[in-house]
């Protein structure tokens, strides 16, 4: 039996978002057609129009460039890699599974709860940008990780991953099942930790496909791949938005996107994965899981590709991150509304003691 849907009523229009897992949502109106009821905080009217037309938007300097640089230094240090010694980027290691090996090739950094990561999550400008996108103030932040992708050679060569004909493709895919009659709403985001360079690869997407999706989908065979688009790139070009350190890029799950390989000689692509979704405060099991992950620096459970660091888990290295009032609500430690269940006394004491 599928898990029950939980929902949030958003002020002031009281229109609910429904979700089982806090990852994808059902809504009466798709985000691309949403009519704003709240005043824009960060996005301009032109930004909002671009977001709804092409499926992504770039928020300049969502966090200071200096903060992005500190996160980049942390990513190197966490993995024991020397940014000045490329030989350390490809040292041989044992992998726990095929997934662990693929995550290494793609450059994922399995840290989720460090203070610097939380500083980005609870940055006011980042939060305000997601409020603009959802037209909703009561949000939870995703407990996600970093990415540090050096040139894709040696044991980070993508050719080491066996190609597939259907399903997930790192180069171009959707975050949702696009064949469903009522596609779920999903939002993803990244913060650039350094300036982008075309040779370093990074985020790429097909905005024209997003704009024309309904027309395109109507012409496709009934058994088309729900996750991987089969498109003519001359008709639907794949583009790479330019990002500077500290910029936030938010994209719609219906936007076909991926990560281009790093073909540079010695550059890296570095980002923090960060998104926000409507809070599911009635989902007590999910809320407790999120709070426990923050408190004990345990690996979050919402995504099976989050595997934790194999060498020395972050729970063995760092203290619990300090949260602002906003951060406590974005985690689920504190409630957005008095009508919702309040955190336990134990949770309150813990929040004040770290």
PDB file of C-alpha atoms in Angstrom, residues 67-200:
ATOM      1  CA  UNK A  67      31.343  31.817   1.435  1.00  0.00           C
ATOM      2  CA  UNK A  68      31.396  29.774  -1.770  1.00  0.00           C
ATOM      3  CA  UNK A  69      35.200  29.752  -1.637  1.00  0.00           C
ATOM      4  CA  UNK A  70      35.169  28.440   1.949  1.00  0.00           C
ATOM      5  CA  UNK A  71      32.834  25.646   0.882  1.00  0.00           C
ATOM      6  CA  UNK A  72      35.170  24.784  -1.983  1.00  0.00           C
ATOM      7  CA  UNK A  73      38.101  24.572   0.448  1.00  0.00           C
ATOM      8  CA  UNK A  74      35.992  22.343   2.689  1.00  0.00           C
ATOM      9  CA  UNK A  75      35.172  19.999  -0.217  1.00  0.00           C
ATOM     10  CA  UNK A  76      38.874  19.505  -0.946  1.00  0.00           C
ATOM     11  CA  UNK A  77      39.741  19.011   2.731  1.00  0.00           C
ATOM     12  CA  UNK A  78      36.841  16.654   3.451  1.00  0.00           C
ATOM     13  CA  UNK A  79      38.030  14.247   0.776  1.00  0.00           C
ATOM     14  CA  UNK A  80      41.717  14.598   1.630  1.00  0.00           C
ATOM     15  CA  UNK A  81      42.528  16.000  -1.812  1.00  0.00           C
ATOM     16  CA  UNK A  82      45.118  18.676  -2.550  1.00  0.00           C
ATOM     17  CA  UNK A  83      43.884  21.277  -5.061  1.00  0.00           C
ATOM     18  CA  UNK A  84      47.495  21.962  -6.052  1.00  0.00           C
ATOM     19  CA  UNK A  85      48.337  18.285  -6.698  1.00  0.00           C
ATOM     20  CA  UNK A  86      46.180  16.687  -9.422  1.00  0.00           C
ATOM     21  CA  UNK A  87      47.784  13.302  -8.714  1.00  0.00           C
ATOM     22  CA  UNK A  88      45.811  13.178  -5.436  1.00  0.00           C
ATOM     23  CA  UNK A  89      42.530  13.493  -7.330  1.00  0.00           C
ATOM     24  CA  UNK A  90      42.877  10.033  -8.876  1.00  0.00           C
ATOM     25  CA  UNK A  91      44.415   7.913  -6.145  1.00  0.00           C
ATOM     26  CA  UNK A  92      43.265   4.295  -6.320  1.00  0.00           C
ATOM     27  CA  UNK A  93      40.703   3.260  -3.741  1.00  0.00           C
ATOM     28  CA  UNK A  94      38.340   0.400  -3.028  1.00  0.00           C
ATOM     29  CA  UNK A  95      34.652   0.905  -3.690  1.00  0.00           C
ATOM     30  CA  UNK A  96      31.838  -0.500  -1.576  1.00  0.00           C
ATOM     31  CA  UNK A  97      29.524  -0.971  -4.558  1.00  0.00           C
ATOM     32  CA  UNK A  98      28.991  -0.042  -8.193  1.00  0.00           C
ATOM     33  CA  UNK A  99      27.006   2.957  -6.976  1.00  0.00           C
ATOM     34  CA  UNK A 100      29.920   4.069  -4.786  1.00  0.00           C
ATOM     35  CA  UNK A 101      32.213   3.874  -7.821  1.00  0.00           C
ATOM     36  CA  UNK A 102      29.844   5.860 -10.023  1.00  0.00           C
ATOM     37  CA  UNK A 103      29.452   8.555  -7.377  1.00  0.00           C
ATOM     38  CA  UNK A 104      33.254   8.882  -7.271  1.00  0.00           C
ATOM     39  CA  UNK A 105      33.394   9.263 -11.048  1.00  0.00           C
ATOM     40  CA  UNK A 106      30.689  11.925 -10.955  1.00  0.00           C
ATOM     41  CA  UNK A 107      32.489  13.791  -8.156  1.00  0.00           C
ATOM     42  CA  UNK A 108      29.945  13.634  -5.339  1.00  0.00           C
ATOM     43  CA  UNK A 109      31.163  14.687  -1.891  1.00  0.00           C
ATOM     44  CA  UNK A 110      29.317  12.747   0.817  1.00  0.00           C
ATOM     45  CA  UNK A 111      28.997  15.519   3.394  1.00  0.00           C
ATOM     46  CA  UNK A 112      25.511  16.717   4.343  1.00  0.00           C
ATOM     47  CA  UNK A 113      25.440  18.414   7.746  1.00  0.00           C
ATOM     48  CA  UNK A 114      28.580  20.533   8.125  1.00  0.00           C
ATOM     49  CA  UNK A 115      28.157  24.086   9.425  1.00  0.00           C
ATOM     50  CA  UNK A 116      29.283  25.642   6.129  1.00  0.00           C
ATOM     51  CA  UNK A 117      26.665  23.617   4.255  1.00  0.00           C
ATOM     52  CA  UNK A 118      23.994  24.778   6.675  1.00  0.00           C
ATOM     53  CA  UNK A 119      25.139  28.388   6.375  1.00  0.00           C
ATOM     54  CA  UNK A 120      24.103  28.271   2.708  1.00  0.00           C
ATOM     55  CA  UNK A 121      20.830  26.538   3.486  1.00  0.00           C
ATOM     56  CA  UNK A 122      19.766  29.166   5.986  1.00  0.00           C
ATOM     57  CA  UNK A 123      20.945  32.167   3.942  1.00  0.00           C
ATOM     58  CA  UNK A 124      18.036  34.590   3.636  1.00  0.00           C
ATOM     59  CA  UNK A 125      18.541  35.326  -0.068  1.00  0.00           C
ATOM     60  CA  UNK A 126      18.562  31.596  -0.905  1.00  0.00           C
ATOM     61  CA  UNK A 127      15.356  31.030   1.055  1.00  0.00           C
ATOM     62  CA  UNK A 128      13.646  34.055  -0.482  1.00  0.00           C
ATOM     63  CA  UNK A 129      14.420  32.811  -3.999  1.00  0.00           C
ATOM     64  CA  UNK A 130      12.643  29.509  -3.311  1.00  0.00           C
ATOM     65  CA  UNK A 131       9.718  31.359  -1.727  1.00  0.00           C
ATOM     66  CA  UNK A 132       9.387  33.236  -5.024  1.00  0.00           C
ATOM     67  CA  UNK A 133       9.396  29.995  -7.026  1.00  0.00           C
ATOM     68  CA  UNK A 134       6.842  28.127  -4.890  1.00  0.00           C
ATOM     69  CA  UNK A 135       4.818  31.195  -3.815  1.00  0.00           C
ATOM     70  CA  UNK A 136       5.014  29.591  -0.387  1.00  0.00           C
ATOM     71  CA  UNK A 137       6.820  30.625   2.804  1.00  0.00           C
ATOM     72  CA  UNK A 138       6.592  27.317   4.709  1.00  0.00           C
ATOM     73  CA  UNK A 139       9.498  25.382   3.206  1.00  0.00           C
ATOM     74  CA  UNK A 140      11.901  22.600   4.143  1.00  0.00           C
ATOM     75  CA  UNK A 141      15.424  22.492   2.745  1.00  0.00           C
ATOM     76  CA  UNK A 142      16.757  19.314   1.158  1.00  0.00           C
ATOM     77  CA  UNK A 143      19.567  17.589   3.071  1.00  0.00           C
ATOM     78  CA  UNK A 144      21.897  17.195   0.127  1.00  0.00           C
ATOM     79  CA  UNK A 145      25.634  17.206  -0.598  1.00  0.00           C
ATOM     80  CA  UNK A 146      28.428  18.840  -2.573  1.00  0.00           C
ATOM     81  CA  UNK A 147      30.026  18.034  -5.908  1.00  0.00           C
ATOM     82  CA  UNK A 148      33.702  18.383  -6.804  1.00  0.00           C
ATOM     83  CA  UNK A 149      34.310  17.071 -10.300  1.00  0.00           C
ATOM     84  CA  UNK A 150      37.906  17.200 -11.621  1.00  0.00           C
ATOM     85  CA  UNK A 151      38.753  16.288 -15.244  1.00  0.00           C
ATOM     86  CA  UNK A 152      37.010  13.021 -16.156  1.00  0.00           C
ATOM     87  CA  UNK A 153      40.096  10.915 -16.797  1.00  0.00           C
ATOM     88  CA  UNK A 154      41.800   7.906 -15.150  1.00  0.00           C
ATOM     89  CA  UNK A 155      39.547   6.438 -12.438  1.00  0.00           C
ATOM     90  CA  UNK A 156      37.072   9.289 -12.913  1.00  0.00           C
ATOM     91  CA  UNK A 157      36.543   8.583 -16.618  1.00  0.00           C
ATOM     92  CA  UNK A 158      32.848   8.338 -17.438  1.00  0.00           C
ATOM     93  CA  UNK A 159      33.651   5.611 -19.958  1.00  0.00           C
ATOM     94  CA  UNK A 160      34.094   3.311 -16.936  1.00  0.00           C
ATOM     95  CA  UNK A 161      30.311   3.416 -16.438  1.00  0.00           C
ATOM     96  CA  UNK A 162      28.497   1.006 -18.743  1.00  0.00           C
ATOM     97  CA  UNK A 163      26.098   2.909 -21.030  1.00  0.00           C
ATOM     98  CA  UNK A 164      22.367   2.184 -20.963  1.00  0.00           C
ATOM     99  CA  UNK A 165      19.717   2.739 -23.612  1.00  0.00           C
ATOM    100  CA  UNK A 166      16.918   3.848 -21.283  1.00  0.00           C
ATOM    101  CA  UNK A 167      16.485   5.528 -17.925  1.00  0.00           C
ATOM    102  CA  UNK A 168      18.884   7.827 -16.111  1.00  0.00           C
ATOM    103  CA  UNK A 169      21.610   9.470 -18.174  1.00  0.00           C
ATOM    104  CA  UNK A 170      23.976  11.901 -16.451  1.00  0.00           C
ATOM    105  CA  UNK A 171      24.224  13.975 -19.633  1.00  0.00           C
ATOM    106  CA  UNK A 172      20.485  14.666 -20.031  1.00  0.00           C
ATOM    107  CA  UNK A 173      17.485  13.477 -18.043  1.00  0.00           C
ATOM    108  CA  UNK A 174      14.322  14.574 -16.264  1.00  0.00           C
ATOM    109  CA  UNK A 175      13.910  14.503 -12.483  1.00  0.00           C
ATOM    110  CA  UNK A 176      10.318  13.238 -12.769  1.00  0.00           C
ATOM    111  CA  UNK A 177       8.336  10.664 -14.755  1.00  0.00           C
ATOM    112  CA  UNK A 178       7.237  12.807 -17.697  1.00  0.00           C
ATOM    113  CA  UNK A 179       4.759  10.231 -19.010  1.00  0.00           C
ATOM    114  CA  UNK A 180       2.381  10.566 -16.065  1.00  0.00           C
ATOM    115  CA  UNK A 181      -0.994  12.134 -16.779  1.00  0.00           C
ATOM    116  CA  UNK A 182      -0.453  14.575 -13.915  1.00  0.00           C
ATOM    117  CA  UNK A 183       3.317  15.167 -13.684  1.00  0.00           C
ATOM    118  CA  UNK A 184       4.552  15.835 -10.146  1.00  0.00           C
ATOM    119  CA  UNK A 185       6.131  19.148  -9.244  1.00  0.00           C
ATOM    120  CA  UNK A 186       9.798  19.040  -8.294  1.00  0.00           C
ATOM    121  CA  UNK A 187      12.391  21.764  -7.870  1.00  0.00           C
ATOM    122  CA  UNK A 188      16.160  21.338  -7.734  1.00  0.00           C
ATOM    123  CA  UNK A 189      19.015  23.782  -7.243  1.00  0.00           C
ATOM    124  CA  UNK A 190      22.768  24.234  -7.104  1.00  0.00           C
ATOM    125  CA  UNK A 191      25.037  26.936  -5.737  1.00  0.00           C
ATOM    126  CA  UNK A 192      28.233  27.412  -7.735  1.00  0.00           C
ATOM    127  CA  UNK A 193      31.343  27.232  -5.567  1.00  0.00           C
ATOM    128  CA  UNK A 194      33.596  28.563  -8.320  1.00  0.00           C
ATOM    129  CA  UNK A 195      33.191  30.360 -11.644  1.00  0.00           C
ATOM    130  CA  UNK A 196      32.041  28.149 -14.491  1.00  0.00           C
ATOM    131  CA  UNK A 197      34.126  27.435 -17.561  1.00  0.00           C
ATOM    132  CA  UNK A 198      32.677  25.543 -20.568  1.00  0.00           C
ATOM    133  CA  UNK A 199      35.571  23.056 -20.555  1.00  0.00           C
ATOM    134  CA  UNK A 200      34.907  22.195 -16.912  1.00  0.00           C
TER     135      UNK A 200
END
